Short mmCIF file of C-alpha atoms in Angstrom, two decimals:
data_model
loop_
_atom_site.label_atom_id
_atom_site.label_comp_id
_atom_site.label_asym_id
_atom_site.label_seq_id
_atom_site.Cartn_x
_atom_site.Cartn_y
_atom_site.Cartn_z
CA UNK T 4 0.00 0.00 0.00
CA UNK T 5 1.64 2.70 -1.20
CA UNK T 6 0.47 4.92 1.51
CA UNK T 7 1.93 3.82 3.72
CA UNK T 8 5.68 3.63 2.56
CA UNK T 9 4.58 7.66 1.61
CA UNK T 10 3.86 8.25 5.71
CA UNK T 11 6.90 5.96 7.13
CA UNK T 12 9.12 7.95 4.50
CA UNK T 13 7.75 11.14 5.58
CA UNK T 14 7.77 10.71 9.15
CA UNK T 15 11.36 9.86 8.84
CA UNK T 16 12.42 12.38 6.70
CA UNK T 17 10.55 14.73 9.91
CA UNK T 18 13.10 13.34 12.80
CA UNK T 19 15.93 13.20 10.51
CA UNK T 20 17.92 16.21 11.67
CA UNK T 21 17.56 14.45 15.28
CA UNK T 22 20.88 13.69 17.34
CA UNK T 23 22.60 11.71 18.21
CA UNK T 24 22.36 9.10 15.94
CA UNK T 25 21.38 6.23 18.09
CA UNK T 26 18.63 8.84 19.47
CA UNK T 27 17.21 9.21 15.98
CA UNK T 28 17.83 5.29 15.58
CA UNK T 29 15.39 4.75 18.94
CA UNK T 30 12.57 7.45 17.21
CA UNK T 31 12.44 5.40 13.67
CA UNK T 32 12.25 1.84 15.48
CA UNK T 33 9.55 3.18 17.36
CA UNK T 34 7.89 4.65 14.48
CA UNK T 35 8.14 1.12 12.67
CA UNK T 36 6.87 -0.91 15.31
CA UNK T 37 3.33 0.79 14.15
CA UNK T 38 1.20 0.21 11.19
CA UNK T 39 0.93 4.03 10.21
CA UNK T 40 -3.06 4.01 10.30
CA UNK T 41 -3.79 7.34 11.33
CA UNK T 42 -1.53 9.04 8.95
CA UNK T 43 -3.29 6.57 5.98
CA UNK T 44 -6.37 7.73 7.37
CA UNK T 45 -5.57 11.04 6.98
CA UNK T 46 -4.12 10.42 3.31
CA UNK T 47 -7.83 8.59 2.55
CA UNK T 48 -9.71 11.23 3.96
CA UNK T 49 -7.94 13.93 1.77
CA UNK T 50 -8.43 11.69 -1.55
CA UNK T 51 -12.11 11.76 -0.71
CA UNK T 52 -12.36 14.91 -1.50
CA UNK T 53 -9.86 15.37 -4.41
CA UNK T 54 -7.01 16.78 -2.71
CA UNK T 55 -3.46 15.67 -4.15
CA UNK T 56 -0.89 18.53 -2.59
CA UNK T 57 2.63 18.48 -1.03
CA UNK T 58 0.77 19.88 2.19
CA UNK T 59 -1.33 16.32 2.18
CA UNK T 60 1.77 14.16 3.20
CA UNK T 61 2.44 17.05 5.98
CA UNK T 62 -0.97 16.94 7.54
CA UNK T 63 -0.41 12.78 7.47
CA UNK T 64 2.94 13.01 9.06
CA UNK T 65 1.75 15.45 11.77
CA UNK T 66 -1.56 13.30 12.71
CA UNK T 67 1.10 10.18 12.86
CA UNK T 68 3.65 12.14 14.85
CA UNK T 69 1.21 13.34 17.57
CA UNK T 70 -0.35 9.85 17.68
CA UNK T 71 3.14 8.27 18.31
CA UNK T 72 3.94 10.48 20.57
CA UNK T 73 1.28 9.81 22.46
CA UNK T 74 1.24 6.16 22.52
CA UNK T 75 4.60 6.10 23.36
CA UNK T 76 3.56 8.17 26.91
CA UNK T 77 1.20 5.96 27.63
CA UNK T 78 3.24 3.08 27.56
CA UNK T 79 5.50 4.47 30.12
CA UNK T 80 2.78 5.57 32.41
CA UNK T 81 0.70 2.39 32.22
CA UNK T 82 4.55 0.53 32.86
CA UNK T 83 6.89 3.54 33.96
CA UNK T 84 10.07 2.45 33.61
CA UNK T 85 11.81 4.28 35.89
CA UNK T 86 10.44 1.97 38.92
CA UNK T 87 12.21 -0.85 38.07
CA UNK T 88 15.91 -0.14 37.30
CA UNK T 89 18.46 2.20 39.24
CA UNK T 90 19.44 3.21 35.79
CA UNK T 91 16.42 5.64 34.40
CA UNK T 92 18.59 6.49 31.24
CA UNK T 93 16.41 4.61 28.44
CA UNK T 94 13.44 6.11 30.02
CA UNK T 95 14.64 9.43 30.24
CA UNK T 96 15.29 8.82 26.17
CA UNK T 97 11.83 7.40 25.82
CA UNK T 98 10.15 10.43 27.88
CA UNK T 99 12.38 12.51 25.24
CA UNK T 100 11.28 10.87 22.47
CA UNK T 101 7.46 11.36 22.59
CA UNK T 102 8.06 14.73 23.65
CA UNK T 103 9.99 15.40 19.79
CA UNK T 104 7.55 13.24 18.19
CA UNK T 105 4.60 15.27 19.66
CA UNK T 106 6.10 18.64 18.98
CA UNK T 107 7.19 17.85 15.27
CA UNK T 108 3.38 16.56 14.66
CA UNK T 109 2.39 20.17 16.00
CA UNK T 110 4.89 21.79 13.80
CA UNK T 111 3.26 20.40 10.90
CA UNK T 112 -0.31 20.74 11.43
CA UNK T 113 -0.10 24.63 13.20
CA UNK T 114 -1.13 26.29 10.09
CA UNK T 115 -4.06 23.78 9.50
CA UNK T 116 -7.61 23.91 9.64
CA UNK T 117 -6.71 20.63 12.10
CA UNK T 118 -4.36 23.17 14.61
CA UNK T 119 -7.24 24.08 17.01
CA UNK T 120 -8.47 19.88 17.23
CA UNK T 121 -4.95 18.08 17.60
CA UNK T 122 -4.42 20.53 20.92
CA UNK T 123 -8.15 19.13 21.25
CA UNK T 124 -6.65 15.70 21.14
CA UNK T 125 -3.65 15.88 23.42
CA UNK T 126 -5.81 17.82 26.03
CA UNK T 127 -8.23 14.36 26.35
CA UNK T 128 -5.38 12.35 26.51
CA UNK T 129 -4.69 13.97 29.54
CA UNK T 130 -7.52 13.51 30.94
CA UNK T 131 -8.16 10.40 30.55
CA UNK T 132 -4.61 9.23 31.49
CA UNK T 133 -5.34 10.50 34.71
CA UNK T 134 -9.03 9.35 34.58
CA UNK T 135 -6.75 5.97 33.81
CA UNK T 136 -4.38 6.34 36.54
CA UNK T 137 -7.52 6.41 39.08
CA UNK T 138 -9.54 3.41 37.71
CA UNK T 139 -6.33 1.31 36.63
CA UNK T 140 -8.55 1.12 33.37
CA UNK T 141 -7.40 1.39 30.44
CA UNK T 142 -9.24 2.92 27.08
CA UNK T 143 -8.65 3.17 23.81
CA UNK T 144 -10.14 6.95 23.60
CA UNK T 145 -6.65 8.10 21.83
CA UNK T 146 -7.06 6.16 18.86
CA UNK T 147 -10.49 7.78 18.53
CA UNK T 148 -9.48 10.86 19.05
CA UNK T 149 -6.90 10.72 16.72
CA UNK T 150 -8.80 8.96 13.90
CA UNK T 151 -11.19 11.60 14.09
CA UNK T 152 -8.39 13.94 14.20
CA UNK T 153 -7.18 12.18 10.86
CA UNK T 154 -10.11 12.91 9.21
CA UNK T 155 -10.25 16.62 9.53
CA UNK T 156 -6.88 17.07 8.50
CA UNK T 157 -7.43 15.05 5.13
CA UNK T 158 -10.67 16.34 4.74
CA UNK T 159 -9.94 20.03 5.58
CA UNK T 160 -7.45 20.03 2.81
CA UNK T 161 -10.78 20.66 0.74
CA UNK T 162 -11.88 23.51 2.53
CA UNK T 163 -15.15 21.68 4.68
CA UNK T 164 -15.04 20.43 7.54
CA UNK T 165 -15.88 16.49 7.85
CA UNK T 166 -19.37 15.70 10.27
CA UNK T 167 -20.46 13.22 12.29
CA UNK T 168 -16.29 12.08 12.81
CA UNK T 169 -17.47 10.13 15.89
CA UNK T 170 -18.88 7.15 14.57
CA UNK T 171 -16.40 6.11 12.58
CA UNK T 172 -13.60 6.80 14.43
CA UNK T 173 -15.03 4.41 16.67
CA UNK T 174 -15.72 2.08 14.19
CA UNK T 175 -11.81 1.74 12.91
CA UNK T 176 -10.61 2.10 16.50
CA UNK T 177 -12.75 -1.06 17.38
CA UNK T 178 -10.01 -3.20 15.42
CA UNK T 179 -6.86 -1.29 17.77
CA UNK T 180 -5.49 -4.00 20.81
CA UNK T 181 -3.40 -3.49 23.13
CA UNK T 182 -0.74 -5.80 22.07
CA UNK T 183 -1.15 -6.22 18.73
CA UNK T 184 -2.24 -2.30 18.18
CA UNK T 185 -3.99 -1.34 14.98
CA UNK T 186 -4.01 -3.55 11.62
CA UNK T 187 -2.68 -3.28 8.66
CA UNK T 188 -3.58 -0.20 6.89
CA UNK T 189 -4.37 -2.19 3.60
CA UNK T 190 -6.66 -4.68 5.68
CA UNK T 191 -8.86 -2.01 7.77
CA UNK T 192 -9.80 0.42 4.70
CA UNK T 193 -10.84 -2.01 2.26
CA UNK T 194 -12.90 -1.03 -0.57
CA UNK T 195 -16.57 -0.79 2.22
CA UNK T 196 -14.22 1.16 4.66
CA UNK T 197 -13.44 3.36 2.10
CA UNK T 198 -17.03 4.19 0.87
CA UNK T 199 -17.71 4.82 4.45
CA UNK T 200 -14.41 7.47 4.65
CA UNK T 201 -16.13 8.99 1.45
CA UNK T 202 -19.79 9.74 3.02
CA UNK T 203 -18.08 11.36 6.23
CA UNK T 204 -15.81 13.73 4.45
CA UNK T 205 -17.75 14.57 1.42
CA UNK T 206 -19.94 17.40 3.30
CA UNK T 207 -19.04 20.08 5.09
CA UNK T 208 -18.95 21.01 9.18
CA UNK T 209 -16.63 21.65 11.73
CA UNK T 210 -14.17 20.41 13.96
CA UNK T 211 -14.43 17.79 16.35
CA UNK T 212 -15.23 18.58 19.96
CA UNK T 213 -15.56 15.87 22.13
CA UNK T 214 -17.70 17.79 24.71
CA UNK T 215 -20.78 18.04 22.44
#
C-alpha cells in the first residue's frame, strides 16, 4: 500500500535532523513498530475529496507524529520504567522521544484547519490518562481521538469540515489491541471502509469537539 511507505518515508524524513544518531535510531524503530493508520487515514480522507498537494503528506505526518507520541507516553505511564531499574537512562530517552515526536506533529499541522483539534486531542489524553491512573482502566479513547483527528486534516485540505467524525472513528478504532495495536492499513480500509471514509468527508462542518 503505497500509503503507507509515503507516511513511514515522511515521518522519517521529519526526525531526521535528530541527534545523536542512536537517538534518531530509537525514534524510527519506534515509528516502525506501528502500522501508520492514522496518517493513511488522513491520506484517505484527503483523496475523498480530491485533494493531491505536497501539504497532504504534511498533515499525514503530523496526525502520525502526535499519535506516536502519544502512545509512546502511555506506555510508560501504564509501565513507567523508571520503577524498576536504578538506571532511568532509556526512560529518560523514551520520555524525550514522545516529547519530539509530539512537537514535530504540531509543527506540521499549526497552520491547518486541524491546529485548534490536535491541541483538542492531546488535552483528552490527559484527561483520561489521569481518569486511567484512578480506575487502573485502560481505554482506547486516543485512537479515537486521533482517527477523528485524521479525518479533519485530510478532509480540511478541501476547505469543509468532515461531520459526524465520531462514529467512525469508533468504528476503525474497534479493530486497535493493546498488544497487537492497529491492523494493517491495507486490511482495515478495504474497498466498504473506504465508501464509508467517502460519506463522512464529502460534506461540510466543523471540527471535532468531544464535549458536544
Amino acid at each position: 500500500m503505497e500509503e503507507i511507505a509515503a507516511v513511514r518515508d515522511g515521518a522519517v524524513s521529519t526526525v531526521g535532523d535528530v541527534v545523536p544518531e542512536t537517538f534518531h535510531d530509537d525514534i524510527v524503530a519506534f515509528l516502525d513498530e506501528g502500522s501508520f493508520v492514522p496518517g493513511v487515514l488522513t491520506l484517505l480522507a484527503a483523496d475523498s475529496v480530491g485533494r493531491d498537494t505536497p501539504d497532504v503528506l504534511d498533515r499525514a505526518v503530523g496526525v502520525e507524529l502526535i499519535y506516536d507520541g502519544l502512545r509512546l507516553t502511555r506506555r510508560l505511564a501504564a509501565d513507567p520504567p523508571w520503577t524498576d531499574t536504578d538506571d532511568p537512562t532509556q526512560a529518560n530517552i523514551d520520555i524525550l522521544a514522545a516529547d519530539v515526536l509530539v512537537a514535530r506533529g504540531f509543527y506540521l499541522l499549526a497552520e491547518t484547519e486541524a491546529a485548534t483539534d490536535a491541541v483538542a486531542v492531546v488535552q483528552s489524553f490527559g484527561h483520561d490518562q489521569t481518569v486511567s491512573h484512578k480506575t487502573g482502566v485502560q481505554n482506547n479513547e486516543l485512537e479515537v481521538d486521533i482517527l477523528e483527528l485524521a479525518l479533519v486534516a485530510g478532509a480540511s485540505t478541501g476547505g469543509g469540515m468532515p461531520l459526524e467524525t465520531d462514529a467512525l472513528a469508533r468504528k476503525f478504532a474497534e479493530h486497535y489491541d493493546d498488544t497487537g495495536g492497529f491492523p494493517d492499513p491495507g486490511i482495515l480500509f478495504d474497498t466498504a471502509a473506504r465508501e464509508r471514509i467517502e460519506a463522512v468527508t464529502g460534506g461540510s462542518g466543523r471540527p471535532l469537539n468531544r464535549n458536544d
